[in-house]
Short mmCIF file of C-alpha atoms and ligand atoms in Angstrom, two decimals:
data_model
loop_
_atom_site.label_atom_id
_atom_site.label_comp_id
_atom_site.label_asym_id
_atom_site.label_seq_id
_atom_site.Cartn_x
_atom_site.Cartn_y
_atom_site.Cartn_z
CA MET A 179 149.76 52.80 90.40
CA ARG A 180 151.40 56.04 89.30
CA ARG A 181 155.16 56.17 89.14
CA VAL A 182 156.48 59.39 90.69
CA THR A 183 159.93 60.97 90.93
CA ILE A 184 160.82 63.88 93.20
CA PHE A 185 163.78 66.13 92.44
CA GLY A 186 164.79 68.12 95.52
CA ALA A 187 163.01 65.64 97.81
CA THR A 188 164.92 66.80 100.90
CA GLY A 189 163.84 70.45 100.54
CA SER A 190 160.77 72.30 101.70
CA ILE A 191 158.67 71.56 98.58
CA GLY A 192 160.07 68.02 98.31
CA GLN A 193 159.13 67.20 101.91
CA SER A 194 155.59 68.58 101.44
CA THR A 195 155.26 66.44 98.30
CA LEU A 196 156.41 63.34 100.18
CA ASP A 197 153.94 64.15 102.96
CA LEU A 198 151.07 63.93 100.44
CA ILE A 199 152.43 60.78 98.83
CA ALA A 200 152.98 59.07 102.19
CA ARG A 201 149.30 59.60 103.06
CA ASP A 202 148.25 57.56 100.02
CA ARG A 203 151.03 54.98 99.63
CA GLU A 204 148.94 52.46 97.65
CA SER A 205 148.45 54.91 94.78
CA TYR A 206 152.13 55.59 94.10
CA GLN A 207 155.34 53.80 93.25
CA VAL A 208 158.28 56.11 94.00
CA ALA A 209 160.77 55.75 91.15
CA ALA A 210 163.54 58.17 92.18
CA LEU A 211 164.17 60.61 95.01
CA THR A 212 166.97 63.16 94.73
CA GLY A 213 168.60 65.47 97.24
CA GLY A 214 171.78 67.44 97.81
CA ARG A 215 173.75 67.38 101.03
CA ASN A 216 171.06 66.07 103.35
CA VAL A 217 171.63 62.38 102.66
CA VAL A 218 170.31 61.32 106.07
CA GLN A 219 166.84 62.62 105.15
CA LEU A 220 167.17 61.29 101.61
CA ALA A 221 168.01 57.76 102.78
CA LYS A 222 165.29 57.79 105.43
CA ASP A 223 162.59 58.83 102.93
CA ALA A 224 163.84 56.52 100.18
CA ILE A 225 163.60 53.54 102.53
CA ALA A 226 160.25 54.58 104.04
CA LEU A 227 158.63 55.14 100.64
CA GLY A 228 160.27 52.19 98.88
CA ALA A 229 162.04 54.31 96.23
CA GLU A 230 163.87 52.43 93.49
CA VAL A 231 166.80 54.83 93.46
CA ALA A 232 168.08 57.65 95.69
CA VAL A 233 170.43 60.20 94.15
CA THR A 234 172.51 62.83 95.89
CA ALA A 235 173.73 65.66 93.70
CA ASP A 236 176.79 65.90 95.92
CA GLU A 237 179.36 63.25 94.93
CA ALA A 238 181.18 63.67 98.24
CA GLN A 239 178.08 62.22 99.96
CA TYR A 240 177.94 59.06 97.86
CA LYS A 241 179.67 56.78 100.39
CA ALA A 242 177.49 57.98 103.25
CA LEU A 243 174.32 57.45 101.20
CA LYS A 244 175.43 54.00 100.02
CA THR A 245 176.21 52.96 103.60
CA MET A 246 172.80 54.12 104.83
CA LEU A 247 171.04 52.22 102.03
CA ALA A 248 173.09 49.02 102.40
CA GLY A 249 170.88 45.97 102.87
CA THR A 250 167.80 47.76 101.44
CA PRO A 251 166.44 47.44 97.88
CA VAL A 252 167.10 51.17 97.24
CA ARG A 253 169.96 51.84 94.81
CA ALA A 254 172.32 54.74 95.65
CA ALA A 255 173.76 57.10 93.05
CA ALA A 256 175.51 60.49 93.03
CA GLY A 257 176.49 63.41 90.82
CA ARG A 258 175.07 65.38 87.92
CA ALA A 259 175.07 62.44 85.48
CA ALA A 260 173.15 60.34 88.01
CA LEU A 261 170.60 63.16 88.44
CA LEU A 262 170.04 63.24 84.70
CA GLU A 263 169.74 59.45 84.65
CA ALA A 264 167.10 59.69 87.36
CA ALA A 265 165.17 62.01 85.06
CA GLU A 266 165.17 59.25 82.43
CA TRP A 267 163.94 56.63 84.91
CA PRO A 268 160.33 55.98 83.83
CA ALA A 269 157.86 58.17 85.76
CA ASP A 270 154.33 59.38 85.06
CA TRP A 271 154.67 62.41 87.33
CA THR A 272 157.84 64.26 88.25
CA MET A 273 158.24 67.01 90.81
CA SER A 274 160.91 69.57 89.90
CA ALA A 275 161.86 71.07 93.29
CA ILE A 276 165.61 71.54 93.18
CA VAL A 277 166.46 75.10 94.17
CA GLY A 278 168.16 77.37 91.65
CA ALA A 279 169.41 77.03 88.08
CA ALA A 280 170.59 73.47 88.90
CA GLY A 281 166.95 72.39 88.48
CA LEU A 282 166.82 73.20 84.76
CA ALA A 283 168.73 70.27 83.23
CA PRO A 284 166.92 67.47 85.14
CA GLY A 285 163.57 69.13 84.40
CA LEU A 286 164.32 69.31 80.69
CA LYS A 287 165.41 65.67 80.68
CA ALA A 288 162.21 64.64 82.49
CA LEU A 289 160.11 66.48 79.89
CA GLU A 290 161.62 64.23 77.21
CA GLN A 291 159.59 61.36 78.71
CA GLY A 292 156.38 63.12 77.72
CA GLY A 293 154.76 62.68 81.16
CA THR A 294 153.74 65.33 83.68
CA LEU A 295 156.22 67.76 85.21
CA ALA A 296 155.05 69.58 88.33
CA LEU A 297 157.21 72.69 88.22
CA ALA A 298 158.18 74.28 91.53
CA ASN A 299 161.66 75.24 90.31
CA LYS A 300 160.81 78.72 89.06
CA GLU A 301 164.33 79.24 87.75
CA SER A 302 163.59 76.80 84.88
CA LEU A 303 161.08 79.17 83.27
CA VAL A 304 163.02 82.29 84.20
CA THR A 305 166.28 81.11 82.66
CA ALA A 306 164.95 79.12 79.73
CA GLY A 307 161.20 79.67 79.36
CA ALA A 308 161.05 79.19 75.59
CA LEU A 309 163.21 76.07 75.77
CA VAL A 310 161.18 74.48 78.58
CA MET A 311 157.79 75.25 77.05
CA GLY A 312 159.05 74.25 73.57
CA THR A 313 160.36 70.92 74.87
CA ALA A 314 156.98 70.14 76.46
CA GLN A 315 155.21 71.02 73.25
CA ARG A 316 157.51 68.80 71.20
CA THR A 317 157.28 65.76 73.49
CA GLY A 318 153.61 66.17 74.48
CA ALA A 319 154.55 66.52 78.15
CA THR A 320 152.28 68.45 80.52
CA ILE A 321 153.76 71.14 82.77
CA LEU A 322 151.74 72.03 85.84
CA PRO A 323 152.70 75.08 87.92
CA VAL A 324 153.47 74.51 91.60
CA ASP A 325 154.38 78.02 92.64
CA SER A 326 151.27 79.05 94.61
CA GLU A 327 150.68 82.19 92.51
CA HIS A 328 150.93 80.32 89.21
CA SER A 329 148.81 77.46 90.45
CA ALA A 330 146.25 80.12 91.45
CA VAL A 331 146.31 81.73 87.99
CA PHE A 332 146.13 78.29 86.37
CA GLN A 333 143.06 77.43 88.46
CA ALA A 334 141.41 80.80 87.77
CA LEU A 335 141.83 80.18 84.04
CA VAL A 336 140.12 76.77 83.92
CA GLY A 337 137.52 76.92 81.15
CA GLU A 338 138.41 80.52 80.24
CA ASP A 339 139.39 81.99 76.91
CA MET A 340 142.94 83.40 77.14
CA THR A 341 142.08 86.19 74.70
CA ALA A 342 139.60 87.56 77.27
CA VAL A 343 142.32 87.98 79.92
CA GLU A 344 142.95 91.67 80.56
CA ARG A 345 145.44 91.36 83.40
CA VAL A 346 146.98 88.98 85.89
CA ILE A 347 147.69 90.21 89.41
CA ILE A 348 150.34 88.36 91.37
CA THR A 349 150.14 89.06 95.08
CA ALA A 350 153.17 89.45 97.33
CA SER A 351 153.36 89.24 101.11
CA GLY A 352 155.97 92.00 101.09
CA GLY A 353 158.42 89.77 102.98
CA ALA A 354 160.19 90.28 106.27
CA PHE A 355 160.86 94.01 105.77
CA ARG A 356 157.56 95.24 104.36
CA ASP A 357 157.02 97.57 107.33
CA TRP A 358 160.64 98.63 107.88
CA PRO A 359 161.68 102.19 107.02
CA ILE A 360 163.49 102.02 103.65
CA GLU A 361 166.66 103.58 105.19
CA ALA A 362 166.92 100.65 107.64
CA LEU A 363 167.14 98.05 104.84
CA THR A 364 170.84 98.65 104.30
CA ASP A 365 171.56 97.12 107.73
CA ALA A 366 169.23 94.11 107.40
CA THR A 367 170.94 90.80 108.23
CA PRO A 368 170.50 87.40 106.52
CA GLU A 369 168.84 86.06 109.69
CA GLN A 370 166.28 88.88 109.68
CA ALA A 371 165.63 88.42 105.96
CA ALA A 372 165.14 84.66 106.37
CA THR A 373 162.12 85.08 108.64
CA HIS A 374 158.94 85.07 106.57
CA PRO A 375 155.79 86.59 108.08
CA ASN A 376 153.41 84.01 106.51
CA TRP A 377 155.09 81.11 104.70
CA ASP A 378 157.42 78.42 105.98
CA MET A 379 159.92 77.95 103.13
CA GLY A 380 163.60 77.27 102.40
CA GLN A 381 166.18 79.91 103.45
CA ARG A 382 167.01 81.18 99.95
CA ILE A 383 163.43 81.72 98.79
CA THR A 384 162.56 83.41 102.10
CA ILE A 385 165.37 85.95 101.66
CA ASP A 386 164.25 86.38 98.04
CA SER A 387 160.78 87.18 99.39
CA ALA A 388 162.18 89.96 101.58
CA SER A 389 163.98 91.51 98.59
CA MET A 390 161.12 90.61 96.21
CA PHE A 391 163.59 88.90 93.90
CA ASN A 392 161.24 85.97 94.38
CA LYS A 393 158.33 88.05 93.04
CA ALA A 394 160.54 89.24 90.19
CA LEU A 395 161.19 85.62 89.24
CA GLU A 396 157.45 84.94 89.47
CA LEU A 397 156.57 87.81 87.13
CA ILE A 398 158.94 86.42 84.52
CA GLU A 399 157.59 82.92 85.19
CA THR A 400 154.03 84.20 84.61
CA ARG A 401 155.05 85.70 81.30
CA GLU A 402 156.72 82.48 80.16
CA PHE A 403 154.17 79.96 81.42
CA PHE A 404 150.97 81.71 80.37
CA GLY A 405 152.38 83.69 77.42
CA ILE A 406 150.92 86.91 78.86
CA ALA A 407 152.35 90.27 77.75
CA PRO A 408 154.47 91.93 80.49
CA GLU A 409 152.25 95.03 80.58
CA LYS A 410 149.30 92.84 81.60
CA ILE A 411 151.13 91.42 84.64
CA GLU A 412 150.88 93.36 87.91
CA THR A 413 152.07 92.90 91.50
CA ILE A 414 150.37 94.11 94.65
CA VAL A 415 151.33 93.67 98.28
CA HIS A 416 148.78 91.62 100.17
CA PRO A 417 150.19 91.10 103.69
CA GLU A 418 147.82 88.25 104.67
CA SER A 419 148.95 85.98 101.76
CA LEU A 420 145.46 84.48 101.47
CA ILE A 421 144.73 85.58 97.92
CA HIS A 422 147.51 84.04 95.85
CA ALA A 423 146.68 85.66 92.51
CA LEU A 424 143.83 87.25 90.57
CA VAL A 425 142.91 87.19 86.92
CA GLY A 426 141.00 90.15 85.46
CA PHE A 427 138.87 89.61 82.35
CA GLU A 428 137.63 91.92 79.62
CA ASP A 429 134.16 92.14 81.15
CA GLY A 430 135.64 93.57 84.36
CA ALA A 431 135.21 90.37 86.38
CA MET A 432 138.11 89.20 88.53
CA MET A 433 138.71 85.63 89.63
CA ALA A 434 140.73 85.37 92.84
CA HIS A 435 142.23 82.23 94.27
CA VAL A 436 141.89 82.21 98.06
CA GLY A 437 143.44 79.68 100.41
CA ALA A 438 145.64 79.12 103.45
CA PRO A 439 149.37 79.70 102.87
CA ASP A 440 150.27 76.02 102.63
CA MET A 441 152.24 74.73 99.63
CA ARG A 442 150.51 71.37 99.91
CA HIS A 443 147.53 72.94 98.16
CA ALA A 444 149.41 73.80 94.95
CA ILE A 445 151.43 70.56 95.14
CA GLY A 446 148.27 68.49 95.71
CA TYR A 447 146.46 70.27 92.87
CA ALA A 448 149.32 69.35 90.52
CA LEU A 449 149.44 65.79 91.89
CA HIS A 450 145.74 65.11 91.32
CA TRP A 451 145.08 67.36 88.32
CA PRO A 452 142.69 67.43 86.50
CA GLU A 453 140.75 66.16 89.50
CA ARG A 454 140.39 67.86 92.86
CA ARG A 455 140.93 65.58 95.86
CA LYS A 456 140.74 66.09 99.59
CA LEU A 457 143.92 67.75 100.91
CA PRO A 458 145.16 68.15 104.50
CA VAL A 459 145.18 71.96 104.40
CA GLU A 460 143.47 74.46 106.69
CA ARG A 461 139.94 75.54 105.70
CA LEU A 462 139.67 79.31 106.01
CA ASP A 463 137.03 80.93 108.16
CA LEU A 464 136.58 84.30 106.43
CA THR A 465 134.47 85.68 109.27
CA ARG A 466 137.43 85.23 111.62
CA ILE A 467 139.85 86.78 109.12
CA GLY A 468 137.55 89.76 108.68
CA THR A 469 139.76 92.06 106.62
CA LEU A 470 142.11 91.61 103.68
CA ASN A 471 144.61 94.37 102.91
CA PHE A 472 146.25 95.45 99.67
CA ARG A 473 148.84 98.10 98.87
CA PRO A 474 150.94 99.04 95.88
CA ALA A 475 154.30 97.33 95.46
CA ASP A 476 156.79 100.15 95.51
CA THR A 477 159.83 99.81 93.24
CA GLU A 478 161.98 102.00 95.49
CA ARG A 479 161.57 99.53 98.36
CA TYR A 480 161.67 96.59 95.94
CA PRO A 481 164.04 97.44 93.03
CA ALA A 482 163.96 93.76 91.95
CA LEU A 483 160.53 94.46 90.41
CA GLY A 484 161.98 97.10 88.12
CA LEU A 485 164.73 94.69 87.11
CA ALA A 486 162.12 92.05 86.24
CA ALA A 487 160.39 94.52 83.91
CA GLN A 488 163.74 95.20 82.24
CA VAL A 489 164.40 91.47 81.82
CA MET A 490 160.96 90.82 80.32
CA GLU A 491 161.45 93.68 77.90
CA THR A 492 164.86 92.35 76.79
CA GLY A 493 163.69 88.73 76.57
CA GLY A 494 165.92 85.97 75.17
CA LEU A 495 168.66 84.96 77.56
CA ALA A 496 168.23 87.99 79.84
CA GLY A 497 166.36 85.79 82.35
CA ALA A 498 169.35 83.43 82.60
CA ALA A 499 171.68 86.37 83.30
CA PHE A 500 169.25 87.85 85.82
CA ASN A 501 168.79 84.62 87.75
CA ALA A 502 172.50 83.78 87.84
CA ALA A 503 173.45 87.27 89.03
CA LYS A 504 170.68 87.07 91.64
CA GLU A 505 171.90 83.68 92.90
CA ARG A 506 175.49 84.95 93.15
CA ALA A 507 174.40 88.14 94.92
CA LEU A 508 172.28 86.11 97.32
CA ASP A 509 175.28 83.88 98.15
CA ALA A 510 177.28 87.04 98.87
CA PHE A 511 174.54 88.46 101.11
CA ILE A 512 174.25 85.19 103.05
CA ALA A 513 178.07 85.20 103.44
CA ARG A 514 177.81 88.85 104.64
CA ASP A 515 180.07 90.04 101.80
CA ILE A 516 177.44 92.55 100.68
CA GLY A 517 174.45 94.23 102.30
CA PHE A 518 170.77 93.53 101.64
CA THR A 519 170.18 96.48 99.28
CA GLN A 520 173.43 95.80 97.42
CA MET A 521 171.98 92.58 95.97
CA ALA A 522 169.78 94.59 93.58
CA GLU A 523 172.67 96.94 92.75
CA VAL A 524 174.88 93.99 91.74
CA VAL A 525 172.15 92.36 89.66
CA GLY A 526 171.26 95.67 87.98
CA ARG A 527 174.88 96.26 86.95
CA VAL A 528 175.23 92.72 85.56
CA ILE A 529 172.00 93.04 83.55
CA ASP A 530 173.08 96.40 82.14
CA LYS A 531 176.49 95.10 81.14
CA MET A 532 175.19 91.89 79.63
CA SER A 533 172.23 93.50 77.86
CA SER A 534 174.55 95.82 76.00
CA ARG A 535 176.47 92.79 74.77
CA GLU A 536 175.34 91.46 71.44
CA GLY A 537 173.54 88.15 71.47
CA LEU A 538 171.70 88.16 74.82
CA GLN A 539 168.42 89.13 73.21
CA ASN A 540 168.48 87.11 70.01
CA ALA A 541 170.81 84.19 70.74
CA GLU A 542 169.53 80.67 70.16
CA MET A 543 168.22 79.20 73.41
CA THR A 544 169.70 75.78 74.18
CA LEU A 545 170.80 74.26 77.48
CA ASP A 546 174.40 75.11 76.48
CA THR A 547 173.73 78.78 75.68
CA VAL A 548 171.67 79.18 78.86
CA GLU A 549 174.49 77.63 80.92
CA ASP A 550 177.08 79.83 79.15
CA VAL A 551 175.15 82.99 80.02
CA ASP A 552 174.65 81.70 83.55
CA ARG A 553 178.41 81.24 83.99
CA ALA A 554 179.25 84.64 82.45
CA ALA A 555 176.72 86.41 84.68
CA ARG A 556 178.11 84.75 87.81
CA ILE A 557 181.64 85.90 86.90
CA LEU A 558 180.44 89.47 86.27
CA ALA A 559 178.44 89.42 89.51
CA ALA A 560 181.52 88.24 91.44
CA GLU A 561 183.50 91.16 89.93
CA GLU A 562 180.79 93.60 90.98
CA ILE A 563 180.71 92.09 94.49
CA ASN A 564 184.49 92.45 94.80
CA LYS A 565 184.20 96.15 93.98
CA ILE A 566 181.90 96.70 97.00
P1 LIG B 802 164.99 74.10 99.63
O1 LIG B 802 166.24 74.88 99.75
O2 LIG B 802 164.18 73.83 100.84
O3 LIG B 802 165.31 72.66 98.94
C1 LIG B 802 166.07 72.58 97.76
C2 LIG B 802 166.27 71.17 97.31
O4 LIG B 802 167.22 71.14 96.25
C3 LIG B 802 166.87 70.26 98.40
O5 LIG B 802 166.42 68.94 98.16
C4 LIG B 802 168.37 70.36 98.14
O6 LIG B 802 169.09 69.29 98.67
C5 LIG B 802 168.37 70.34 96.62
N1 LIG B 802 169.54 70.97 96.03
C6 LIG B 802 170.17 72.10 96.43
N2 LIG B 802 171.18 72.40 95.58
C7 LIG B 802 171.17 71.43 94.63
C8 LIG B 802 171.98 71.18 93.48
N3 LIG B 802 172.99 72.00 93.12
N4 LIG B 802 171.71 70.09 92.72
C9 LIG B 802 170.69 69.27 93.05
N5 LIG B 802 169.90 69.44 94.14
C10 LIG B 802 170.14 70.52 94.92
O7 LIG B 802 164.13 74.83 98.51
P2 LIG B 802 162.55 74.94 98.38
O8 LIG B 802 161.93 73.59 98.53
O9 LIG B 802 162.08 76.07 99.20
O10 LIG B 802 162.39 75.41 96.86
C11 LIG B 802 162.61 74.53 95.77
C12 LIG B 802 162.19 75.24 94.48
O11 LIG B 802 160.80 75.50 94.56
C13 LIG B 802 162.87 76.59 94.30
O12 LIG B 802 163.08 76.84 92.94
C14 LIG B 802 161.85 77.58 94.85
O13 LIG B 802 161.96 78.85 94.27
C15 LIG B 802 160.55 76.89 94.44
N6 LIG B 802 159.41 77.23 95.27
C16 LIG B 802 159.44 77.01 96.62
C17 LIG B 802 158.36 77.34 97.41
C18 LIG B 802 158.35 77.06 98.87
O14 LIG B 802 157.32 77.26 99.52
N7 LIG B 802 159.41 76.58 99.47
C19 LIG B 802 157.17 77.96 96.83
C20 LIG B 802 157.20 78.05 95.40
C21 LIG B 802 158.30 77.71 94.65
P3 LIG B 802 169.69 69.30 100.20
O15 LIG B 802 168.74 70.09 101.04
O16 LIG B 802 169.71 67.83 100.52
O17 LIG B 802 171.05 69.91 100.11
#
């Protein structure tokens, strides 16, 4: 029986992971499940799956969680220290699916166990790629990508020689506003941005898809995970979201990963790797689909892509500053303090200011330095937001 822990169990990725585990209960012992505010879901799943411990990141929810788990064998815990303790709880396979920079510390702690970390939390590699990959190398842990694009690249590279890779193409749906006139974007609301044409995901990542901040994070993630030079990483808009990524090789061949837009594929691949097992995902009928479309990703419509290039060029702790500023700007957009297009303006100003400061590029990367840059970028972003 494999021992599994799921960070962010109450979210979109977490729930899809639990769906796969629940279909094959005899193969897994659930060690820990963690969530945030949704303790009702957390308690329900922890009881149903026989988890050893359920942790809410939100200390204010501890009493509610404890009450719901009373009389069951599931232990309740709360707060950041408890989250980190859950990462130390023995597990063979850990899903990192907390949203945002908050996912970094538990993921790093889990890597210390030397097991397998299925990485959905893209912010871990964006903010601290060298630290995350270095920790895995030191402890012998395996990191498996769960983002659909990175899982696609990973699968296209099986058995291939990395030196023969000429380019990696990450596809993008183009998000909610791909067909809107650019001038109309200034008036786009959070509700409109949170409606994805193809994928059913959490609110924050769906808005990030509309702005392509999500794709920007993925480009940086590609660089960090596969060690591919930024100039070899491309983005194209593919409205059907059926090809998740392509890898181009020196002989001109391209390997494309094609599949239905269902995160249970990438999650299931990481769960069963290196084997392939039957998964409850739609089988595509290409004759019914008929046509696949592709168009260039335009940096005027999607300025986040230009910012990603800038961050990759700077390197070091620039990713931590970028992600923190993006998270703060996204909060402000959701709260209607700034408009849709102003998110990129805020992030751009923060990156410019912080890049000109000494130390961002060459500073030592530790959890402390990453968190320091994260805090500084959020403060700067708040200042920029106040000026709007
Ligand atoms: P959701 O918003 O649906 O879920 C986020 C999870 O994190 C929830 O369990 C939430 O708890 C928990 N959480 C929120 N804030 C904190 C915090 N400060 N500390 C600890 N836990 C917290 O996100 P998704 O599932 O959509 O995404 C999760 C990660 O996976 C993100 O990094 C995203 O970019 C990435 N990803 C997601 C994809 C998708 O299809 N959804 C695809 C590829 C990558 P609660 O809800 O109980 O408050």
